[in-house]
PDB file of C-alpha atoms in Angstrom:
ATOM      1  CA  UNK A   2      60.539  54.297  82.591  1.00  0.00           C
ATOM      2  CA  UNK A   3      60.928  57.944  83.226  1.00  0.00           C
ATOM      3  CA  UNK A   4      58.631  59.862  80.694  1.00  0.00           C
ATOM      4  CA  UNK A   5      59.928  61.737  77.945  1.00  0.00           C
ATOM      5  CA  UNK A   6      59.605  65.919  78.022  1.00  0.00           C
ATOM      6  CA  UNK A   7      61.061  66.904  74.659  1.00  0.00           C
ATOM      7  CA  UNK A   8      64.075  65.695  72.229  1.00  0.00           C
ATOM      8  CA  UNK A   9      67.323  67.435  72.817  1.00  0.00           C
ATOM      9  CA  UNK A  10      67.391  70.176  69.888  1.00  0.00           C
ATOM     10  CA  UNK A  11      70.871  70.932  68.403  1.00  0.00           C
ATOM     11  CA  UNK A  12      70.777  74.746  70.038  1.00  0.00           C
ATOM     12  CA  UNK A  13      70.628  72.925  73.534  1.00  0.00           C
ATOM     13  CA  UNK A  14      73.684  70.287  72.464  1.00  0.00           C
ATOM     14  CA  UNK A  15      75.655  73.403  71.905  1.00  0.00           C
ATOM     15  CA  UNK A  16      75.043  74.650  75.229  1.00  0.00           C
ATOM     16  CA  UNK A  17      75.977  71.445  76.980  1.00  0.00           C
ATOM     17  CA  UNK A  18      79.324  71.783  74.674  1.00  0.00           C
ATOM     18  CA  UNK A  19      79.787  75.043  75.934  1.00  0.00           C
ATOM     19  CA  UNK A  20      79.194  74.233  79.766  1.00  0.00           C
ATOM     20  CA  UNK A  21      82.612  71.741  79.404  1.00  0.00           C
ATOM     21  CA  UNK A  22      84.893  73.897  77.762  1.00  0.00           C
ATOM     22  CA  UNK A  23      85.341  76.401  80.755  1.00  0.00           C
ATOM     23  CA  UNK A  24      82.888  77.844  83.302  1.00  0.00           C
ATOM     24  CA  UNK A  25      79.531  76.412  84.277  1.00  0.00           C
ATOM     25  CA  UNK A  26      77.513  77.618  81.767  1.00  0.00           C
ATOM     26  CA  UNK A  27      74.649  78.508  84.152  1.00  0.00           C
ATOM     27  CA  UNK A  28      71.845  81.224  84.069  1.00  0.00           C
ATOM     28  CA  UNK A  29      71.084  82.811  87.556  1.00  0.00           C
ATOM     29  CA  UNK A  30      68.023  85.224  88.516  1.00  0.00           C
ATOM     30  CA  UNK A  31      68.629  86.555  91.716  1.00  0.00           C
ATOM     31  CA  UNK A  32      65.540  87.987  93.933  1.00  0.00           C
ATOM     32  CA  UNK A  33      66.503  90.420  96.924  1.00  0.00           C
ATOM     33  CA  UNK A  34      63.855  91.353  99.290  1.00  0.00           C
ATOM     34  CA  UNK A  35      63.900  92.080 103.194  1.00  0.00           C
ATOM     35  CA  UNK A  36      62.249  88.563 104.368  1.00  0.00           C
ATOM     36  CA  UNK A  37      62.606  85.464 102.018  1.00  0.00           C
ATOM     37  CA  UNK A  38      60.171  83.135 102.763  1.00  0.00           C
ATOM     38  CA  UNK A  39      60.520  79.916 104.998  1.00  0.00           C
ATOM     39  CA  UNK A  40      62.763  77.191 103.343  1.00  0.00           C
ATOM     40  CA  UNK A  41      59.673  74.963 103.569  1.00  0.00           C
ATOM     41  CA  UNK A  42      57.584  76.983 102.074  1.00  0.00           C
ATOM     42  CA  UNK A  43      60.000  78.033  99.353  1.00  0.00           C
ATOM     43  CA  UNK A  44      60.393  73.788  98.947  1.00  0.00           C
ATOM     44  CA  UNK A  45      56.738  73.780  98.413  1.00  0.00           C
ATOM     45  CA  UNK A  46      56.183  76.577  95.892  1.00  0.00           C
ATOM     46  CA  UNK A  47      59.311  75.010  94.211  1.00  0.00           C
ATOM     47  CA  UNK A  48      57.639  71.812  93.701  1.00  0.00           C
ATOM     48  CA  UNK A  49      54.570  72.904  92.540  1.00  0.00           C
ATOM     49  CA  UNK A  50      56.099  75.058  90.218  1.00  0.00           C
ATOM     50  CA  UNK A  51      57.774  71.937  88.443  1.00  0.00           C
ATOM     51  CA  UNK A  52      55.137  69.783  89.004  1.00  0.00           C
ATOM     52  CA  UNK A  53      53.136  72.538  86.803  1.00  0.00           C
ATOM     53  CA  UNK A  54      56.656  72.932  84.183  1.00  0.00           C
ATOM     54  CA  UNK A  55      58.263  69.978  84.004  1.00  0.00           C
ATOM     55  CA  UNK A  56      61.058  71.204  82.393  1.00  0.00           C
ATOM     56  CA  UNK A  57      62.417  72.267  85.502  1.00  0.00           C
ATOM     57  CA  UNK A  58      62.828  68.233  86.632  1.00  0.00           C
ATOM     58  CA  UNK A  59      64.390  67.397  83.263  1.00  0.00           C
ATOM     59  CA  UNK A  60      67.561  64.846  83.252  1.00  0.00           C
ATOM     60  CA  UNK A  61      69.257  64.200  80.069  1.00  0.00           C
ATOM     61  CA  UNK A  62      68.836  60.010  78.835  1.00  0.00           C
ATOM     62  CA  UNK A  63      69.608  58.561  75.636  1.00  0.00           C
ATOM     63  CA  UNK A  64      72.591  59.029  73.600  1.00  0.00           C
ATOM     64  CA  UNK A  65      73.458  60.755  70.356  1.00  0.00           C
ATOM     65  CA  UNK A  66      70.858  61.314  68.318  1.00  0.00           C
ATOM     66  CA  UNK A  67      68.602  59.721  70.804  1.00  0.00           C
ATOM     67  CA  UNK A  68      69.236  62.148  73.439  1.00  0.00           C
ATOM     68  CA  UNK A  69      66.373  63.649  75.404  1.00  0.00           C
ATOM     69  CA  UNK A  70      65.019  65.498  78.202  1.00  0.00           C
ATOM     70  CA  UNK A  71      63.291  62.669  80.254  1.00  0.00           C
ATOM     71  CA  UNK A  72      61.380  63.878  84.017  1.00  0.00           C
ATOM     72  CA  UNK A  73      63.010  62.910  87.001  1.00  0.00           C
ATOM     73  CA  UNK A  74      60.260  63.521  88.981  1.00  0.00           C
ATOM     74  CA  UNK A  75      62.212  65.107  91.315  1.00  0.00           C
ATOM     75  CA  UNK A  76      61.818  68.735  92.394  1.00  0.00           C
ATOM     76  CA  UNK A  77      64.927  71.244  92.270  1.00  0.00           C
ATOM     77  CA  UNK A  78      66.674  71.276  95.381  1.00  0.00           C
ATOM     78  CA  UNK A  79      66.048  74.360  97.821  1.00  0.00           C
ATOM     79  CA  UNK A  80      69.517  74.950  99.744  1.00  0.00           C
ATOM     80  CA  UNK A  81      70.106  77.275 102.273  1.00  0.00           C
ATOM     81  CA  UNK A  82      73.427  79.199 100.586  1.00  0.00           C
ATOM     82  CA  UNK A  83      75.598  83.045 101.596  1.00  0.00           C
ATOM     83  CA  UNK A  84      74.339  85.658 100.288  1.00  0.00           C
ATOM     84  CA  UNK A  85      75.267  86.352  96.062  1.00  0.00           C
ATOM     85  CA  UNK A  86      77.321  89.423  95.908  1.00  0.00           C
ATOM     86  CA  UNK A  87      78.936  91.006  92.851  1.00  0.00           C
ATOM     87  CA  UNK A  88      81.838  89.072  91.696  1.00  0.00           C
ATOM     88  CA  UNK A  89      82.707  85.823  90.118  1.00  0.00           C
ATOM     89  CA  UNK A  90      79.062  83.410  89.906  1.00  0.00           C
ATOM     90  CA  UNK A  91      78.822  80.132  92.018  1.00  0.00           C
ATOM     91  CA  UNK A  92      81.416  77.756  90.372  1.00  0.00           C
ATOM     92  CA  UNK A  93      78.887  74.584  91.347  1.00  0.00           C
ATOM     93  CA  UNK A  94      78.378  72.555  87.888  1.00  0.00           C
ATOM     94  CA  UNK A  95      74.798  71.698  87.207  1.00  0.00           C
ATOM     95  CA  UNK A  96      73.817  68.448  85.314  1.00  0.00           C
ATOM     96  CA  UNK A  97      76.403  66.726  86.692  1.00  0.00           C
ATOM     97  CA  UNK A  98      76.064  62.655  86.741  1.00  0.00           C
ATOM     98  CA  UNK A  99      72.227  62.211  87.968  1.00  0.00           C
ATOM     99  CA  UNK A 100      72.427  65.517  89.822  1.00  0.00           C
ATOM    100  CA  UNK A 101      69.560  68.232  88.984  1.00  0.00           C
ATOM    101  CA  UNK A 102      69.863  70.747  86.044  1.00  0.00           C
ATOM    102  CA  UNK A 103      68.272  73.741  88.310  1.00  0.00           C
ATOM    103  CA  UNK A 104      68.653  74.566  91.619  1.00  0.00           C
ATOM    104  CA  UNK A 105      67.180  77.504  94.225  1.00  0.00           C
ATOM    105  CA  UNK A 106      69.602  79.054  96.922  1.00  0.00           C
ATOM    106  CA  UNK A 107      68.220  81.217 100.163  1.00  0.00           C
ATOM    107  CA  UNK A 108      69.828  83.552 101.620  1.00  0.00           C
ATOM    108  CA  UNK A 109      69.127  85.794 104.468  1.00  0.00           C
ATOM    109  CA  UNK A 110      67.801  88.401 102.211  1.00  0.00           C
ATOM    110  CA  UNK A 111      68.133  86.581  98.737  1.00  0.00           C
ATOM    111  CA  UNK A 112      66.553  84.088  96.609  1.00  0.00           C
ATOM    112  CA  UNK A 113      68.723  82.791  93.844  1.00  0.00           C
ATOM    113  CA  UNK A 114      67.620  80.795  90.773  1.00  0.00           C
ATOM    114  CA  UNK A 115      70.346  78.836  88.488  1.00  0.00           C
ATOM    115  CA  UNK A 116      69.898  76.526  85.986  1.00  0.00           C
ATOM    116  CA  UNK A 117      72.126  75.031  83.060  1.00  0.00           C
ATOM    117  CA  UNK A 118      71.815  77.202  80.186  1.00  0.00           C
ATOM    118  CA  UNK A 119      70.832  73.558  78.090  1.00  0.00           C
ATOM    119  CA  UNK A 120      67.905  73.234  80.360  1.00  0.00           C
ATOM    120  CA  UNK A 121      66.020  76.767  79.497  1.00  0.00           C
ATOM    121  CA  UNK A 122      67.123  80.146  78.336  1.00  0.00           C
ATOM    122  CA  UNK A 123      66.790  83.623  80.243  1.00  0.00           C
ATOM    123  CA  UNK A 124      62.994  83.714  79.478  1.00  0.00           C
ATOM    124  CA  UNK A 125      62.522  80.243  80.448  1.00  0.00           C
ATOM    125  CA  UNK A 126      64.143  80.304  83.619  1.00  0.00           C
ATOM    126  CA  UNK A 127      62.069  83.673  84.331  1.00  0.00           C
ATOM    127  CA  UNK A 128      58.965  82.081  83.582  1.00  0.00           C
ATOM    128  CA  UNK A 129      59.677  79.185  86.203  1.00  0.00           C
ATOM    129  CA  UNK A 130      60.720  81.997  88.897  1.00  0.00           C
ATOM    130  CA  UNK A 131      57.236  84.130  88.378  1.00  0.00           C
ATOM    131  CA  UNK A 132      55.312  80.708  88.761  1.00  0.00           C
ATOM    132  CA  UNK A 133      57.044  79.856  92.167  1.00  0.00           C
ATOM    133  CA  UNK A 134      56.185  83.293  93.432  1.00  0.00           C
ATOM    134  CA  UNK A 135      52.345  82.436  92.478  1.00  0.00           C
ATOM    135  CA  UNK A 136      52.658  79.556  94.263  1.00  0.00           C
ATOM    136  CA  UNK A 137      53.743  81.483  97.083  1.00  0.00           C
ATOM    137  CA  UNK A 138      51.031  83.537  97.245  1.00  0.00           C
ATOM    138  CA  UNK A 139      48.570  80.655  96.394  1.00  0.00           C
ATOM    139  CA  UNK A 140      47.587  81.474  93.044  1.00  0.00           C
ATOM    140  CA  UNK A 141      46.976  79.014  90.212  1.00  0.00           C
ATOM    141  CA  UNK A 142      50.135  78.662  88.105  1.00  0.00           C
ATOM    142  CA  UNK A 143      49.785  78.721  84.733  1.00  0.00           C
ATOM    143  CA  UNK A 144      52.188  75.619  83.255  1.00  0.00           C
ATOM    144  CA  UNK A 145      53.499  75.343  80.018  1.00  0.00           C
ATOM    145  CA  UNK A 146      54.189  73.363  77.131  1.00  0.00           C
ATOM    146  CA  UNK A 147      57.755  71.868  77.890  1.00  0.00           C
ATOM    147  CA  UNK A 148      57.511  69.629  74.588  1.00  0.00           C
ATOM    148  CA  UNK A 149      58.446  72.590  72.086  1.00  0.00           C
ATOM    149  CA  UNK A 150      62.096  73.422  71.107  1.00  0.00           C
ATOM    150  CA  UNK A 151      63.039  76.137  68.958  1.00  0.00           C
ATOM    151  CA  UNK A 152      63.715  73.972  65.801  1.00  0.00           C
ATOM    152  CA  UNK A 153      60.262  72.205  66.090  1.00  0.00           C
ATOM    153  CA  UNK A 154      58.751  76.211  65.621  1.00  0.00           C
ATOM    154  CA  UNK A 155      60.651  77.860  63.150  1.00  0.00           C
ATOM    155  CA  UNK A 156      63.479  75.338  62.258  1.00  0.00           C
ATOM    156  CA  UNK A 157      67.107  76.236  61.831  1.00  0.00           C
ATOM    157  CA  UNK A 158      66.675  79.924  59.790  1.00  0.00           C
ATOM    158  CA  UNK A 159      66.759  81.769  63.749  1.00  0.00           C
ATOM    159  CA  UNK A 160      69.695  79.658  64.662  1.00  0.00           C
ATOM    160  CA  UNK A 161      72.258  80.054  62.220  1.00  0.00           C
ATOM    161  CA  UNK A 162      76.036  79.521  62.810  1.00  0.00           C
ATOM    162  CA  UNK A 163      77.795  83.082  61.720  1.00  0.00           C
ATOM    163  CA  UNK A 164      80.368  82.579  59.195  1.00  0.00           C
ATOM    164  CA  UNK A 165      83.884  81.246  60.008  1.00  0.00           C
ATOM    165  CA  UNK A 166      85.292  84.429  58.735  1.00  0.00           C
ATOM    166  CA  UNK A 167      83.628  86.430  61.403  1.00  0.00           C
ATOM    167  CA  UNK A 168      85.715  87.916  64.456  1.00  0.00           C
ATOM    168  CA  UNK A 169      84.338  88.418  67.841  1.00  0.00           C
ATOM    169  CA  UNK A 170      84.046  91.573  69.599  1.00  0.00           C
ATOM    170  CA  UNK A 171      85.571  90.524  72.324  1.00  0.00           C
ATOM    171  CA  UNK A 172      88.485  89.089  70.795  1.00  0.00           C
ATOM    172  CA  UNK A 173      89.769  85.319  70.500  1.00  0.00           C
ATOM    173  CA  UNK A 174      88.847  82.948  73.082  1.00  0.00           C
ATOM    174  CA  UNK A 175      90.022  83.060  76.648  1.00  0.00           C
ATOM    175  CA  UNK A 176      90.583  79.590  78.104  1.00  0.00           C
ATOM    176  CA  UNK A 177      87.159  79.699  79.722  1.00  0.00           C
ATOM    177  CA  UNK A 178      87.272  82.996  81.513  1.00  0.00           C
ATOM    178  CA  UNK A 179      85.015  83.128  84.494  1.00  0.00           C
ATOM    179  CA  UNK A 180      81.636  84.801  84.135  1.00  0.00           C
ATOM    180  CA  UNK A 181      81.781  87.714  86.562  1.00  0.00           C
ATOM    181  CA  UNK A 182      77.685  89.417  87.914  1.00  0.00           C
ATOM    182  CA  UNK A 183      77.956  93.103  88.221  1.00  0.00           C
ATOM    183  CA  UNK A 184      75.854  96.162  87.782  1.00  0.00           C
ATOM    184  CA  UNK A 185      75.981  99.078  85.678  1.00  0.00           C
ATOM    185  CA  UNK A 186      74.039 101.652  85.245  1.00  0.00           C
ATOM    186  CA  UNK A 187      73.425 103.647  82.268  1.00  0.00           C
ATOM    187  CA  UNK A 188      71.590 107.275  82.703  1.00  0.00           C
ATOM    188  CA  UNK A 189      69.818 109.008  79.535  1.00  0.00           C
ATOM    189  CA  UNK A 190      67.194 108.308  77.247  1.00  0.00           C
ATOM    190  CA  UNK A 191      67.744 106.730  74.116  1.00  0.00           C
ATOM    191  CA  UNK A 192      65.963 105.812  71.219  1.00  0.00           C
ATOM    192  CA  UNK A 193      67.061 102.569  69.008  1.00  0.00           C
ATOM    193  CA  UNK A 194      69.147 101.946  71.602  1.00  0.00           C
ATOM    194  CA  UNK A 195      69.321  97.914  70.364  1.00  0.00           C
ATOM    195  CA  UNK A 196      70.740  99.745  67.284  1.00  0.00           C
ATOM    196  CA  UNK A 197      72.739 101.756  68.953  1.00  0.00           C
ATOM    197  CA  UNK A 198      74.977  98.689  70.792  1.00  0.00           C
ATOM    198  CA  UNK A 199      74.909  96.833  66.997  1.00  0.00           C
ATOM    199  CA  UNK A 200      76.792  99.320  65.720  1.00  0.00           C
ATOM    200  CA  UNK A 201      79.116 100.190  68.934  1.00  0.00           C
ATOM    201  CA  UNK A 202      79.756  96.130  69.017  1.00  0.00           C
ATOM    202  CA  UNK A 203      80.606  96.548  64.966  1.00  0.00           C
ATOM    203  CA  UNK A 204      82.969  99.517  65.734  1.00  0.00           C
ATOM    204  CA  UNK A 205      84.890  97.005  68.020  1.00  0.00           C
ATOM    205  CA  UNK A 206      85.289  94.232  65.763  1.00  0.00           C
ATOM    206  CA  UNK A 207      86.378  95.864  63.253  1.00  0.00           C
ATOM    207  CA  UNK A 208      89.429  97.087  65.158  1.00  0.00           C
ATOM    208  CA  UNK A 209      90.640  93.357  65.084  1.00  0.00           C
ATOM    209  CA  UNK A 210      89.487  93.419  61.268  1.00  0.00           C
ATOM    210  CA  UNK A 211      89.437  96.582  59.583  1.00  0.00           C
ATOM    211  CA  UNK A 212      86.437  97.769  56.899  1.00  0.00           C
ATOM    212  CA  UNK A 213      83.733  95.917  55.845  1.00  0.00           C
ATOM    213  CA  UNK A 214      80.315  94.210  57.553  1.00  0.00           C
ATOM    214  CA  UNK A 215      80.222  92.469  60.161  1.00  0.00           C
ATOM    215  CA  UNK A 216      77.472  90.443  61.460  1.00  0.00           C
ATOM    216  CA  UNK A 217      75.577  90.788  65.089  1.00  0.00           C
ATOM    217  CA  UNK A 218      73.336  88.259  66.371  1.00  0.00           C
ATOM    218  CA  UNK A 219      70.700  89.361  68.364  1.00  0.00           C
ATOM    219  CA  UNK A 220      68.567  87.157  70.471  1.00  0.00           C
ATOM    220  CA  UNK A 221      64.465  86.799  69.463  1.00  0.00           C
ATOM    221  CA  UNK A 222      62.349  85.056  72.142  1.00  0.00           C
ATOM    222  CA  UNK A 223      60.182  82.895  70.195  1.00  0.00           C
ATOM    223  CA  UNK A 224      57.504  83.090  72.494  1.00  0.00           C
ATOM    224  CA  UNK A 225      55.979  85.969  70.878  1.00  0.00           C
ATOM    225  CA  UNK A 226      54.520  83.469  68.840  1.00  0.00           C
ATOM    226  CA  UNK A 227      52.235  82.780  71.764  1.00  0.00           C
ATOM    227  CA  UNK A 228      53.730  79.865  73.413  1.00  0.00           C
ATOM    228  CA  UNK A 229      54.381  79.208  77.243  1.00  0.00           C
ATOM    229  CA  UNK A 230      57.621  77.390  78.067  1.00  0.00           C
ATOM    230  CA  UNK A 231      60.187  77.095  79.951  1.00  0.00           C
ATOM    231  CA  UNK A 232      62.227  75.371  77.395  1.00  0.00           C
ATOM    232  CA  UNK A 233      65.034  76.978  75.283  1.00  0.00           C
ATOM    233  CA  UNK A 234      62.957  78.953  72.838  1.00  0.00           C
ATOM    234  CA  UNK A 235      65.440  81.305  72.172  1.00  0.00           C
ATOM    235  CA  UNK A 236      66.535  82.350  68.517  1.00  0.00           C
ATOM    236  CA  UNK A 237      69.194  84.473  66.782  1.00  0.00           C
ATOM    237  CA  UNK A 238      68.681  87.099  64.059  1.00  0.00           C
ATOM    238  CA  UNK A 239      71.784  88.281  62.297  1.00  0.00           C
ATOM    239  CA  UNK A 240      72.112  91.900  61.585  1.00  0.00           C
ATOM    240  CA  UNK A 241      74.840  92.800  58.963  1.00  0.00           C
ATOM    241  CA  UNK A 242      76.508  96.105  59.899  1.00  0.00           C
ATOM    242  CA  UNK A 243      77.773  98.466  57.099  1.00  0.00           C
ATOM    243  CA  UNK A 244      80.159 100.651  57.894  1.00  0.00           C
ATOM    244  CA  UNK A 245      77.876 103.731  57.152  1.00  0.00           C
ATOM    245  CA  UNK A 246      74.937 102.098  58.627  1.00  0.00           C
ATOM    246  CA  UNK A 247      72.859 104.314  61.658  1.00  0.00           C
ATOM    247  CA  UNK A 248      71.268 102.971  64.362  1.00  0.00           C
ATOM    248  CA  UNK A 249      67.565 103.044  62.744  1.00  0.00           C
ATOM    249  CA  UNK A 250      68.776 101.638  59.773  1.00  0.00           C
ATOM    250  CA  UNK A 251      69.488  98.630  61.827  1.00  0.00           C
ATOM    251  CA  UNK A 252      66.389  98.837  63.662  1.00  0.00           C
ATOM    252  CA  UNK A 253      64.610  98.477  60.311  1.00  0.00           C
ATOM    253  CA  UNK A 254      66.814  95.400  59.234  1.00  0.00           C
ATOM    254  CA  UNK A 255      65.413  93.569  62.407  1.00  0.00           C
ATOM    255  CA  UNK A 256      61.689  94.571  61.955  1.00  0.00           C
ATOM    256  CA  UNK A 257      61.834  93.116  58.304  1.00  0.00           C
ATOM    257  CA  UNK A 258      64.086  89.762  59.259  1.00  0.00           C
ATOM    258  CA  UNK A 259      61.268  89.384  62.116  1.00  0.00           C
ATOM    259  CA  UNK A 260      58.613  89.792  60.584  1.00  0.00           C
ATOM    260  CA  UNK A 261      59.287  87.471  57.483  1.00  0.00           C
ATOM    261  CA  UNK A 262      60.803  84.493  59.994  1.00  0.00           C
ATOM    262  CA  UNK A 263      57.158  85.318  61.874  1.00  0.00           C
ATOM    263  CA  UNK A 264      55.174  84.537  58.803  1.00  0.00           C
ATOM    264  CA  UNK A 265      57.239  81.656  58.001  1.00  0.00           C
ATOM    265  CA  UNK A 266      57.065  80.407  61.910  1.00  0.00           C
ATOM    266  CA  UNK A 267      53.302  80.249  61.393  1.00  0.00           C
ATOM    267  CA  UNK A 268      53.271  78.736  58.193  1.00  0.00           C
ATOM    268  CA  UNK A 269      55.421  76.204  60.306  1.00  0.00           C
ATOM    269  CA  UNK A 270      53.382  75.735  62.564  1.00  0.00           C
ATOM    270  CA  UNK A 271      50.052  75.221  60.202  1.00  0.00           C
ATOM    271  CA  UNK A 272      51.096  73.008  58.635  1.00  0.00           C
ATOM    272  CA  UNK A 273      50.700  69.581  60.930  1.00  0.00           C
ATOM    273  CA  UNK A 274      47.116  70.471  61.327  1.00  0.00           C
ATOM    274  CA  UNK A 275      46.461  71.195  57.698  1.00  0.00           C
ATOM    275  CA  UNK A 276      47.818  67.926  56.098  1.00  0.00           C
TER     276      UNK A 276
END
């Protein structure tokens, strides 16, 4: 019987929702260097990189609320792909039937990393890529513990659903729109930039709904809390926006929420070992 990695929490059930109601919902970190290594080698690095995060061989078993993250023992396939250019991402679902949640395409001058978004978040999937590159250059990998989700550290407070009433900055829904990978770059220095986009994304919204607050979530990797994981240990802090609220005014909102949901995540986490 395949052996269990972690339950699925509700943030990742959510992200399997979202994968079926238009494009694959798939994270991708491309590397671009003049000489990609071997496919066998990359194979190799690959599997010892799951073998050390087993996250990255997770398959979905059970059903309802007794649907988990089971390992496949099986190591994401390597598969020799064009190179990714600026435009529309690879429209290949992941997940599908038995098939593998993550997968690693080489190109002539690329290595590519995607995995479903339900699998591991942007951190996650970063973590996995940095240990294949040790493996590469023969260093010990450093593993992780692929049993935590976000719930189990801090429970629901980082992963709020906004309110109904809210309207999205980008406007109502678009039938699944395809994700599009681009670059743009941004020259100048700025300070409380984060602050800066709350309120330019607030500006927005409020075109579709004049005056008042509006909320922005803004995404808190949980591993500052010391863990190691490739798992979806991503949470959401909601700033509300005044209308006459600056940039650092913001900034401070987010240093308070963070540092009282800190407190409380260690609390959390005390508590199994105290009672």
């Amino acid at each position: 019987m395949p052996q269990q990695i972690r339950p699925l929490s509700p943030t990742e059930r959510i992200w399997l929702v979202a994968d079926r109601l238009g494009a694959p919902f798939v994270l991708t970190v491309v590397v671009q260097g003049e000489a990609p290594p071997a496919v066998g080698l990359l194979e190799e690095a690959v599997r010892q990189a799951a073998e050390a995060n087993r996250g990255a061989r997770a398959r979905l078993a059970g059903v309802l609320g007794g649907t988990r993250w089971v390992d496949s023992e099986e190591a994401p396939p390597v598969r020799v792909s064009e190179r990714l250019e600026p435009g529309p991402v690879p429209a290949r679902r992941l997940l599908e039937g038995d098939g593998p949640g993550l997968e690693v395409l080489r190109s002539a001058d690329q290595v590519a990393f995607r995995v479903h978004h339900a699998m591991m978040d942007g951190r996650g999937l970063w973590h996995f890529v940095e240990e294949c590159f040790r493996a590469l250059r023969g260093e010990p990998l450093l593993g992780g513990d692929e049993s935590l989700t976000d719930s189990a550290l801090v429970g629901s407070g980082l992963a709020s659903l906004p309110p109904e009433e809210d309207v999205a900055a980008t406007g109502g829904h678009r039938g699944g729109a395809w994700p599009v990978w681009g670059r743009r770059r941004v020259r100048g220095r700025w300070s409380a930039l984060l602050g800066h986009l709350a309120v330019g994304v607030a500006e927005h919204a409020r075109e579709a709904r004049p005056g008042g607050r509006v909320g922005v979530q803004v995404p808190v990797d949980l591993r500052a809390l010391g863990q190691r994981s490739t798992s979806n240990l991503t949470g959401l802090v909601r700033l509300e926006v005044g209308t006459e609220d600056s940039a650092e005014q913001l900034i401070g909102q987010l240093h308070e929420r963070l540092a009282r949901d800190e407190a409380r995540a260690w609390v959390r986490k005390a508590r199994p070992a105290a009672g």
